[in-house]
mmCIF file of C-alpha atoms in Angstrom:
data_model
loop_
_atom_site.group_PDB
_atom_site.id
_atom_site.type_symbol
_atom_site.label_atom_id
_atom_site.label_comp_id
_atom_site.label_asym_id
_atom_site.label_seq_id
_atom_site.Cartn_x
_atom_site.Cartn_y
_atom_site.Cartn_z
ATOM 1 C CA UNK A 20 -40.287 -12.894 -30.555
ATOM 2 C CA UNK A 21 -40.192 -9.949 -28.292
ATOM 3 C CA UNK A 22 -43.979 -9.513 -26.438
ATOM 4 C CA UNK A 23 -45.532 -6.158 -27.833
ATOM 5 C CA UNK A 24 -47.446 -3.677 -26.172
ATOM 6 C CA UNK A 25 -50.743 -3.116 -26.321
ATOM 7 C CA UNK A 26 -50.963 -0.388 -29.799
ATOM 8 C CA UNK A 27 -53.450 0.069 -32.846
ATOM 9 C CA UNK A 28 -52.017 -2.629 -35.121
ATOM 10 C CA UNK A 29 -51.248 -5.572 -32.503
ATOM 11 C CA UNK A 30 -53.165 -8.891 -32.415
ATOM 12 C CA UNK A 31 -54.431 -10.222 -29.033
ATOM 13 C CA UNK A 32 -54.042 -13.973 -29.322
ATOM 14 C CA UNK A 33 -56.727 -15.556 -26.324
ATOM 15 C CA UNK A 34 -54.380 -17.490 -24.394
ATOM 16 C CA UNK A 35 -55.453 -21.356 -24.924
ATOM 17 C CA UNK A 36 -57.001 -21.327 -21.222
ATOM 18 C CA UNK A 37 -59.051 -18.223 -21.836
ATOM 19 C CA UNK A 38 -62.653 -19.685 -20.655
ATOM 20 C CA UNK A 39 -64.876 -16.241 -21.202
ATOM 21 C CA UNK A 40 -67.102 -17.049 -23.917
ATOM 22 C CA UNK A 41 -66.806 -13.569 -25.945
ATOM 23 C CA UNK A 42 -62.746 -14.110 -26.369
ATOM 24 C CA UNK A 43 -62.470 -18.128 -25.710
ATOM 25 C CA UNK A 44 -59.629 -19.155 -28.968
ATOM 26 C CA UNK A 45 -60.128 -15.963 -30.857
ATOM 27 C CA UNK A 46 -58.042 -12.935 -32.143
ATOM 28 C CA UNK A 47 -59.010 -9.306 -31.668
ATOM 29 C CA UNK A 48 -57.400 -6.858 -34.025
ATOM 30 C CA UNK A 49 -56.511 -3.625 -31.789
ATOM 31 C CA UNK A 50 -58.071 -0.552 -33.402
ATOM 32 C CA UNK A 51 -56.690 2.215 -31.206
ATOM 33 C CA UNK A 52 -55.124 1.927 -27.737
ATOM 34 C CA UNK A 53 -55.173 4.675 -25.514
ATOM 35 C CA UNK A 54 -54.503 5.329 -21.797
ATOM 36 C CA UNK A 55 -58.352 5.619 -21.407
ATOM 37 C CA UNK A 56 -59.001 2.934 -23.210
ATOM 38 C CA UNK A 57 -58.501 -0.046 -26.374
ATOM 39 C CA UNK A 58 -60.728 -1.094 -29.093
ATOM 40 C CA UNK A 59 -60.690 -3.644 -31.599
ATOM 41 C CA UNK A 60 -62.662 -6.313 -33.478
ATOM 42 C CA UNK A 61 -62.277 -10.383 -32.712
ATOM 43 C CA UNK A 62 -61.701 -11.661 -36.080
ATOM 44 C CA UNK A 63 -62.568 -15.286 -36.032
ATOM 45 C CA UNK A 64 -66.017 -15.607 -35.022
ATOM 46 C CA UNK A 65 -68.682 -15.558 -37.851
ATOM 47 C CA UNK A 66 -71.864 -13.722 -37.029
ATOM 48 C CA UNK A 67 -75.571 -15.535 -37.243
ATOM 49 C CA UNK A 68 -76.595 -13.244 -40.225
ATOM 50 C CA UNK A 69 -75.377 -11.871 -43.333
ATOM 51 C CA UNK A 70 -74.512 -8.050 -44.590
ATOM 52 C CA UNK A 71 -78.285 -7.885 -46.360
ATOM 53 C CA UNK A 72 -79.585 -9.333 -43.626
ATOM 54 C CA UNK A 73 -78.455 -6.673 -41.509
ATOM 55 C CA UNK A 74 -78.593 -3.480 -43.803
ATOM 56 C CA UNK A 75 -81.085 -2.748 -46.723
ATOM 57 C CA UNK A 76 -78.349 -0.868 -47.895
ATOM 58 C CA UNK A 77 -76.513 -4.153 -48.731
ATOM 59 C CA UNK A 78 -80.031 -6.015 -50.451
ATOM 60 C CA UNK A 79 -78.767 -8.825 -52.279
ATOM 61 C CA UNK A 80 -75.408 -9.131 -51.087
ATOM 62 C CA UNK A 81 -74.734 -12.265 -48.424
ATOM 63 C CA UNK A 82 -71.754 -10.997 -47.261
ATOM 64 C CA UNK A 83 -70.285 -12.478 -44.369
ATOM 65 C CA UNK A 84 -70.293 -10.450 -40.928
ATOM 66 C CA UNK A 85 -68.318 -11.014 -37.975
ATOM 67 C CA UNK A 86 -69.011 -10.590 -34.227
ATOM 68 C CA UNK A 87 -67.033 -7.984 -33.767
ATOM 69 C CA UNK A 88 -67.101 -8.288 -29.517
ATOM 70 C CA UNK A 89 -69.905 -7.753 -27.031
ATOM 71 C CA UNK A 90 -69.966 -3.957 -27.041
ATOM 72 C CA UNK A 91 -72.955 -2.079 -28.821
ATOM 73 C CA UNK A 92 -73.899 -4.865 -30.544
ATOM 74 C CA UNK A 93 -76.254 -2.646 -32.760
ATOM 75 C CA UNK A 94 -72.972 -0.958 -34.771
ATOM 76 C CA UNK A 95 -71.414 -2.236 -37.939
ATOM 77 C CA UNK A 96 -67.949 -2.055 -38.464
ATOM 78 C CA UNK A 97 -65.662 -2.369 -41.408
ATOM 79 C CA UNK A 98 -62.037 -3.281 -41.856
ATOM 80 C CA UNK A 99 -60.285 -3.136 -45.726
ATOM 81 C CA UNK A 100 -57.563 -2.755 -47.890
ATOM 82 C CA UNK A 101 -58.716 0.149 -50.206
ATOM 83 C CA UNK A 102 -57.618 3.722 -49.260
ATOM 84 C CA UNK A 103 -57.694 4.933 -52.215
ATOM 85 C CA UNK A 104 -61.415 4.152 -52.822
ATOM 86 C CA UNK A 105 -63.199 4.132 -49.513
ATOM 87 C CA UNK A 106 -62.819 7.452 -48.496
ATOM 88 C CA UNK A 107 -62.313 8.571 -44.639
ATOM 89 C CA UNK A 108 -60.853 5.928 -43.412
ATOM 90 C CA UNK A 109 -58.217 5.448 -40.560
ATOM 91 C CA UNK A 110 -54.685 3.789 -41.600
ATOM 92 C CA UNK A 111 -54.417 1.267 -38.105
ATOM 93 C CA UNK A 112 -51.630 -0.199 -39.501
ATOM 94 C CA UNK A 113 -49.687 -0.962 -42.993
ATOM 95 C CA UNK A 114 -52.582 -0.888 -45.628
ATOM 96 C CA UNK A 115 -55.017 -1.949 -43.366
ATOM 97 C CA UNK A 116 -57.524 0.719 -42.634
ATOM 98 C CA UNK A 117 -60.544 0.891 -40.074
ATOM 99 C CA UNK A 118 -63.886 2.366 -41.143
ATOM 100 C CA UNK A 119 -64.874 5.100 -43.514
ATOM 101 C CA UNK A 120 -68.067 6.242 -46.305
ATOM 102 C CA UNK A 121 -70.243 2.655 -45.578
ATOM 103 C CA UNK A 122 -71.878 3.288 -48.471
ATOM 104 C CA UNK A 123 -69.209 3.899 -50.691
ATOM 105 C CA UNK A 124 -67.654 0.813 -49.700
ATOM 106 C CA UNK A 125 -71.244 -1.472 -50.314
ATOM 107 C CA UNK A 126 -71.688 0.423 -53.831
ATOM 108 C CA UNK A 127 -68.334 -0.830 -54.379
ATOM 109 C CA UNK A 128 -68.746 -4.070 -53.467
ATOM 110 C CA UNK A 129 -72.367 -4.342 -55.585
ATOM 111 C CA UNK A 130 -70.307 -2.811 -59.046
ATOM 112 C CA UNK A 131 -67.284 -5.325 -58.608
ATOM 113 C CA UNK A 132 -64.629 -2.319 -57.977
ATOM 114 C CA UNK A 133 -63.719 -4.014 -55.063
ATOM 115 C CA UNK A 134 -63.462 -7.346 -53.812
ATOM 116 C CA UNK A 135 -64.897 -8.894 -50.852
ATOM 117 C CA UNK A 136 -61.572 -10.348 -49.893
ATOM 118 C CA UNK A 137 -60.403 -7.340 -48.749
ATOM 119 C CA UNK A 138 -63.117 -5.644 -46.264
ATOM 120 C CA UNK A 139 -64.112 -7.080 -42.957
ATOM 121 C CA UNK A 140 -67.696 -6.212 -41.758
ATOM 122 C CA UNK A 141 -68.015 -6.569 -37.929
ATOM 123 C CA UNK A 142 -70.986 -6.099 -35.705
ATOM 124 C CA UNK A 143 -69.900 -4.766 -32.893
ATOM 125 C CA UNK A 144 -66.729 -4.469 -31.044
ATOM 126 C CA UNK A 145 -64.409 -5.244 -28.375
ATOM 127 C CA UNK A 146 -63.412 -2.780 -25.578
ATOM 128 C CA UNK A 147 -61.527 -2.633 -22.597
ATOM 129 C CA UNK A 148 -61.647 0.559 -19.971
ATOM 130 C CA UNK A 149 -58.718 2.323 -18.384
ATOM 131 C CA UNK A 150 -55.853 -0.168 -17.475
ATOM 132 C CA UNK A 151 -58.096 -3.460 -18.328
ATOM 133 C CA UNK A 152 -56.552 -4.801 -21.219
ATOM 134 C CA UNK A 153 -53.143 -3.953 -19.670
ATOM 135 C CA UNK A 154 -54.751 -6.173 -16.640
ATOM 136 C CA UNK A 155 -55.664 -8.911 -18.666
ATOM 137 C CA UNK A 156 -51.972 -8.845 -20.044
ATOM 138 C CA UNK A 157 -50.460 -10.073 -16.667
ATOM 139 C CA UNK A 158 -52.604 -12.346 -15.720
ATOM 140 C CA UNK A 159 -51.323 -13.705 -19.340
ATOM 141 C CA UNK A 160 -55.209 -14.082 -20.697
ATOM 142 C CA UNK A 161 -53.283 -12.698 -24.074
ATOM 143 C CA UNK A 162 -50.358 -13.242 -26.412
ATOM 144 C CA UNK A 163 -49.625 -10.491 -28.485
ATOM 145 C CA UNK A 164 -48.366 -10.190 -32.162
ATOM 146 C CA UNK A 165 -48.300 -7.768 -35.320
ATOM 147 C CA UNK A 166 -51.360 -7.896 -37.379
ATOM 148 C CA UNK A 167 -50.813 -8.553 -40.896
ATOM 149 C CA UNK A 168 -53.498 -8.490 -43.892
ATOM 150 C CA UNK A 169 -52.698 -12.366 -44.185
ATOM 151 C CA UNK A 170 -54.451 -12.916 -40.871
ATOM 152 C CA UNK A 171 -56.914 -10.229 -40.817
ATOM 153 C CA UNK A 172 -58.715 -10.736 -44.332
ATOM 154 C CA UNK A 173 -57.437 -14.571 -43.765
ATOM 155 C CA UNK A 174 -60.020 -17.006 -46.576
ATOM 156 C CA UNK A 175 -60.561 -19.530 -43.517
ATOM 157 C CA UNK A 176 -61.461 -17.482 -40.419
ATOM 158 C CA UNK A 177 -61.652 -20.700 -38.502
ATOM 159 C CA UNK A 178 -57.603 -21.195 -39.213
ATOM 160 C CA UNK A 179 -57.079 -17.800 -37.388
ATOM 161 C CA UNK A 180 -56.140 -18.430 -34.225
ATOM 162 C CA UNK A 181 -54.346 -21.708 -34.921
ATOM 163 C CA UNK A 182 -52.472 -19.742 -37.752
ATOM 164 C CA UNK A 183 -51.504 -16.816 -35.787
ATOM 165 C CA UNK A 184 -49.991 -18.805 -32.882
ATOM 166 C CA UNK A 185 -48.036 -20.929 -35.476
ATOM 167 C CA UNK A 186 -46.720 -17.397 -37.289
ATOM 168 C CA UNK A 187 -45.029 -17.034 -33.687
ATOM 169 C CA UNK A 188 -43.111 -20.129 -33.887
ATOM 170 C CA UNK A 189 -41.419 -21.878 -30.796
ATOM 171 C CA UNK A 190 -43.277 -22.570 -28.114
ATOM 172 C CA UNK A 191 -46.374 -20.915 -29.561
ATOM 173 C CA UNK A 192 -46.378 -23.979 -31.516
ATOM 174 C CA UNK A 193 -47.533 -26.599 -29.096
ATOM 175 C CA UNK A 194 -50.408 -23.956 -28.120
ATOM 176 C CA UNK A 195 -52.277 -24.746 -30.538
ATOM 177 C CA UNK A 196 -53.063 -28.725 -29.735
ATOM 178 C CA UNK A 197 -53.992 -27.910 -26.109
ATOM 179 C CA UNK A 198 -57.287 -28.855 -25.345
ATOM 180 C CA UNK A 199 -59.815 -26.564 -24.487
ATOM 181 C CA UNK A 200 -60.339 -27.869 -21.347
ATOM 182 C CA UNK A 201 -56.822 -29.644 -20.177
ATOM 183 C CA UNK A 202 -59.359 -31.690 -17.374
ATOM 184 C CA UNK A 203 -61.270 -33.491 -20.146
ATOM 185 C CA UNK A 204 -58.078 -35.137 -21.490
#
Protein backbone atom coordinates (compact mmCIF):
# COMPACT_ATOMS: atom_id res chain seq x y z
CA UNK A 1 0.00 0.00 0.00
CA UNK A 2 1.23 3.28 -1.24
CA UNK A 3 2.25 5.71 2.07
CA UNK A 4 -0.33 8.70 2.12
CA UNK A 5 0.17 12.13 2.89
CA UNK A 6 -0.65 13.79 5.68
CA UNK A 7 -4.79 15.02 4.72
CA UNK A 8 -8.17 15.30 6.77
CA UNK A 9 -9.25 11.65 6.51
CA UNK A 10 -5.77 9.74 7.04
CA UNK A 11 -4.95 7.63 10.13
CA UNK A 12 -1.55 8.12 11.88
CA UNK A 13 -0.61 4.65 13.03
CA UNK A 14 2.29 5.32 16.18
CA UNK A 15 5.06 3.45 14.84
CA UNK A 16 5.59 0.34 17.38
CA UNK A 17 8.82 2.22 18.84
CA UNK A 18 6.97 5.45 19.45
CA UNK A 19 7.98 5.94 23.35
CA UNK A 20 6.07 9.55 23.98
CA UNK A 21 3.43 8.76 26.30
CA UNK A 22 0.49 10.94 24.60
CA UNK A 23 0.88 8.81 21.10
CA UNK A 24 2.79 5.47 22.48
CA UNK A 25 0.48 2.40 20.24
CA UNK A 26 -2.36 4.68 19.38
CA UNK A 27 -4.18 6.07 16.23
CA UNK A 28 -5.01 9.72 15.66
CA UNK A 29 -7.73 10.41 13.16
CA UNK A 30 -6.50 13.63 11.07
CA UNK A 31 -9.20 16.30 11.23
CA UNK A 32 -7.79 18.92 8.89
CA UNK A 33 -4.21 19.29 7.62
CA UNK A 34 -2.98 22.43 6.59
CA UNK A 35 0.41 24.03 5.77
CA UNK A 36 0.10 25.85 9.18
CA UNK A 37 -0.86 23.16 10.83
CA UNK A 38 -2.83 19.32 11.53
CA UNK A 39 -5.40 18.32 13.95
CA UNK A 40 -6.95 15.24 14.91
CA UNK A 41 -8.19 13.04 17.76
CA UNK A 42 -6.15 9.65 19.06
CA UNK A 43 -8.83 7.18 19.00
CA UNK A 44 -7.80 4.40 21.26
CA UNK A 45 -7.27 5.76 24.56
CA UNK A 46 -10.35 5.83 26.93
CA UNK A 47 -10.63 8.88 29.12
CA UNK A 48 -10.84 8.64 33.24
CA UNK A 49 -14.50 9.96 33.20
CA UNK A 50 -17.66 9.62 31.49
CA UNK A 51 -19.89 12.15 29.13
CA UNK A 52 -22.18 13.09 32.49
CA UNK A 53 -19.36 13.28 34.30
CA UNK A 54 -18.03 15.87 32.23
CA UNK A 55 -21.19 17.88 31.03
CA UNK A 56 -24.54 18.44 32.97
CA UNK A 57 -25.80 18.63 29.69
CA UNK A 58 -25.29 14.82 29.32
CA UNK A 59 -26.86 13.95 33.27
CA UNK A 60 -27.51 10.42 33.22
CA UNK A 61 -25.79 9.31 30.29
CA UNK A 62 -22.22 7.28 30.98
CA UNK A 63 -21.06 7.66 27.76
CA UNK A 64 -17.67 6.83 27.06
CA UNK A 65 -15.07 9.77 26.30
CA UNK A 66 -11.82 9.56 24.76
CA UNK A 67 -8.54 11.48 25.28
CA UNK A 68 -8.61 13.14 22.43
CA UNK A 69 -4.54 14.36 22.68
CA UNK A 70 -2.80 16.73 25.06
CA UNK A 71 -3.99 20.02 23.59
CA UNK A 72 -6.70 22.14 25.53
CA UNK A 73 -7.60 19.50 27.50
CA UNK A 74 -10.72 21.53 28.72
CA UNK A 75 -12.64 21.06 25.01
CA UNK A 76 -14.98 18.29 24.05
CA UNK A 77 -15.00 16.96 20.80
CA UNK A 78 -17.31 14.82 18.79
CA UNK A 79 -16.90 12.52 15.84
CA UNK A 80 -20.31 10.66 14.12
CA UNK A 81 -22.04 9.22 11.44
CA UNK A 82 -25.29 11.35 11.28
CA UNK A 83 -25.34 14.34 8.85
CA UNK A 84 -28.50 14.40 8.39
CA UNK A 85 -29.40 14.91 12.10
CA UNK A 86 -26.56 16.70 13.79
CA UNK A 87 -26.57 19.77 12.11
CA UNK A 88 -23.22 21.87 11.26
CA UNK A 89 -21.03 19.47 11.01
CA UNK A 90 -17.80 19.05 8.84
CA UNK A 91 -17.73 15.94 6.26
CA UNK A 92 -13.62 14.88 7.09
CA UNK A 93 -14.06 12.09 5.11
CA UNK A 94 -16.80 9.50 3.59
CA UNK A 95 -19.74 9.74 6.16
CA UNK A 96 -17.66 10.52 8.85
CA UNK A 97 -18.18 14.01 10.08
CA UNK A 98 -16.29 16.17 12.81
CA UNK A 99 -18.26 18.32 15.26
CA UNK A 100 -21.48 20.23 15.02
CA UNK A 101 -24.94 21.44 17.43
CA UNK A 102 -23.48 19.42 20.89
CA UNK A 103 -26.64 19.58 22.08
CA UNK A 104 -28.51 18.34 19.36
CA UNK A 105 -26.38 15.45 19.20
CA UNK A 106 -26.80 14.61 23.40
CA UNK A 107 -30.76 15.20 22.98
CA UNK A 108 -30.37 12.67 20.41
CA UNK A 109 -28.57 10.35 22.11
CA UNK A 110 -31.03 10.75 25.50
CA UNK A 111 -34.44 10.10 22.95
CA UNK A 112 -32.79 6.95 21.21
CA UNK A 113 -32.72 8.76 17.57
CA UNK A 114 -29.32 7.97 17.47
CA UNK A 115 -27.08 5.44 18.60
CA UNK A 116 -24.04 5.66 20.58
CA UNK A 117 -22.18 3.50 18.14
CA UNK A 118 -21.86 6.04 15.88
CA UNK A 119 -20.47 9.37 17.71
CA UNK A 120 -17.07 9.65 19.25
CA UNK A 121 -16.76 12.15 22.20
CA UNK A 122 -13.11 13.29 22.69
CA UNK A 123 -11.62 15.57 25.25
CA UNK A 124 -9.23 17.28 23.76
CA UNK A 125 -7.10 16.99 20.77
CA UNK A 126 -4.00 16.37 19.00
CA UNK A 127 -1.99 19.08 17.14
CA UNK A 128 1.05 19.53 15.40
CA UNK A 129 2.51 23.23 14.26
CA UNK A 130 3.90 24.20 10.89
CA UNK A 131 5.96 21.29 9.29
CA UNK A 132 5.84 19.01 12.66
CA UNK A 133 3.78 16.28 11.75
CA UNK A 134 5.49 16.26 8.31
CA UNK A 135 8.77 16.00 10.72
CA UNK A 136 7.58 13.29 12.64
CA UNK A 137 6.83 11.48 9.21
CA UNK A 138 10.61 11.03 8.38
CA UNK A 139 11.88 10.20 11.27
CA UNK A 140 9.09 7.30 10.59
CA UNK A 141 7.35 7.97 14.28
CA UNK A 142 4.04 7.27 11.91
CA UNK A 143 2.46 4.90 9.41
CA UNK A 144 -0.22 6.28 7.60
CA UNK A 145 -3.58 4.80 6.27
CA UNK A 146 -7.28 5.77 5.18
CA UNK A 147 -9.64 6.10 8.00
CA UNK A 148 -12.65 4.11 7.72
CA UNK A 149 -15.89 4.14 10.10
CA UNK A 150 -14.85 0.40 10.93
CA UNK A 151 -11.83 1.73 12.81
CA UNK A 152 -12.99 4.98 13.97
CA UNK A 153 -16.41 4.01 15.77
CA UNK A 154 -14.49 0.43 16.16
CA UNK A 155 -16.77 -1.67 19.47
CA UNK A 156 -13.20 -2.59 21.03
CA UNK A 157 -11.06 0.58 21.07
CA UNK A 158 -8.30 -1.46 22.57
CA UNK A 159 -8.19 -3.64 19.06
CA UNK A 160 -7.45 -0.29 17.24
CA UNK A 161 -4.15 -0.09 16.68
CA UNK A 162 -3.51 -3.83 16.35
CA UNK A 163 -6.49 -3.81 13.80
CA UNK A 164 -5.41 -0.98 11.76
CA UNK A 165 -1.83 -2.26 11.23
CA UNK A 166 -3.31 -5.71 10.26
CA UNK A 167 -5.91 -3.79 7.60
CA UNK A 168 -2.38 -2.87 5.96
CA UNK A 169 -1.32 -6.32 5.46
CA UNK A 170 2.38 -7.39 4.66
CA UNK A 171 4.83 -6.37 6.68
CA UNK A 172 2.49 -4.28 8.82
CA UNK A 173 1.60 -7.59 10.04
CA UNK A 174 4.51 -8.58 12.19
CA UNK A 175 4.17 -4.89 13.76
CA UNK A 176 1.86 -5.70 15.76
CA UNK A 177 3.72 -8.56 18.09
CA UNK A 178 6.73 -6.26 18.67
CA UNK A 179 7.24 -5.57 22.08
CA UNK A 180 6.95 -2.36 23.48
CA UNK A 181 10.22 -2.20 24.53
CA UNK A 182 12.41 -4.65 22.05
CA UNK A 183 15.28 -4.49 25.24
CA UNK A 184 12.95 -6.28 27.67
CA UNK A 185 12.68 -9.36 25.40
Amino acid sequence: MAKLLPAAGVLLIADPFLKDPNFMRTVVFLCEHQDEGSFGFVLNRQYDFTLDQLMASAEGMPITVYYGGPVQMDTIHFLHQFPDKIPGGFEVTDGIYWGGDFETAVSLLKSGDIEVSGIRFFIGYSGWAEGQLQGELKEKSWITSRGTSKLIFHEDFNAIWKDALLELGGDYEQLVNYPIDPQLN
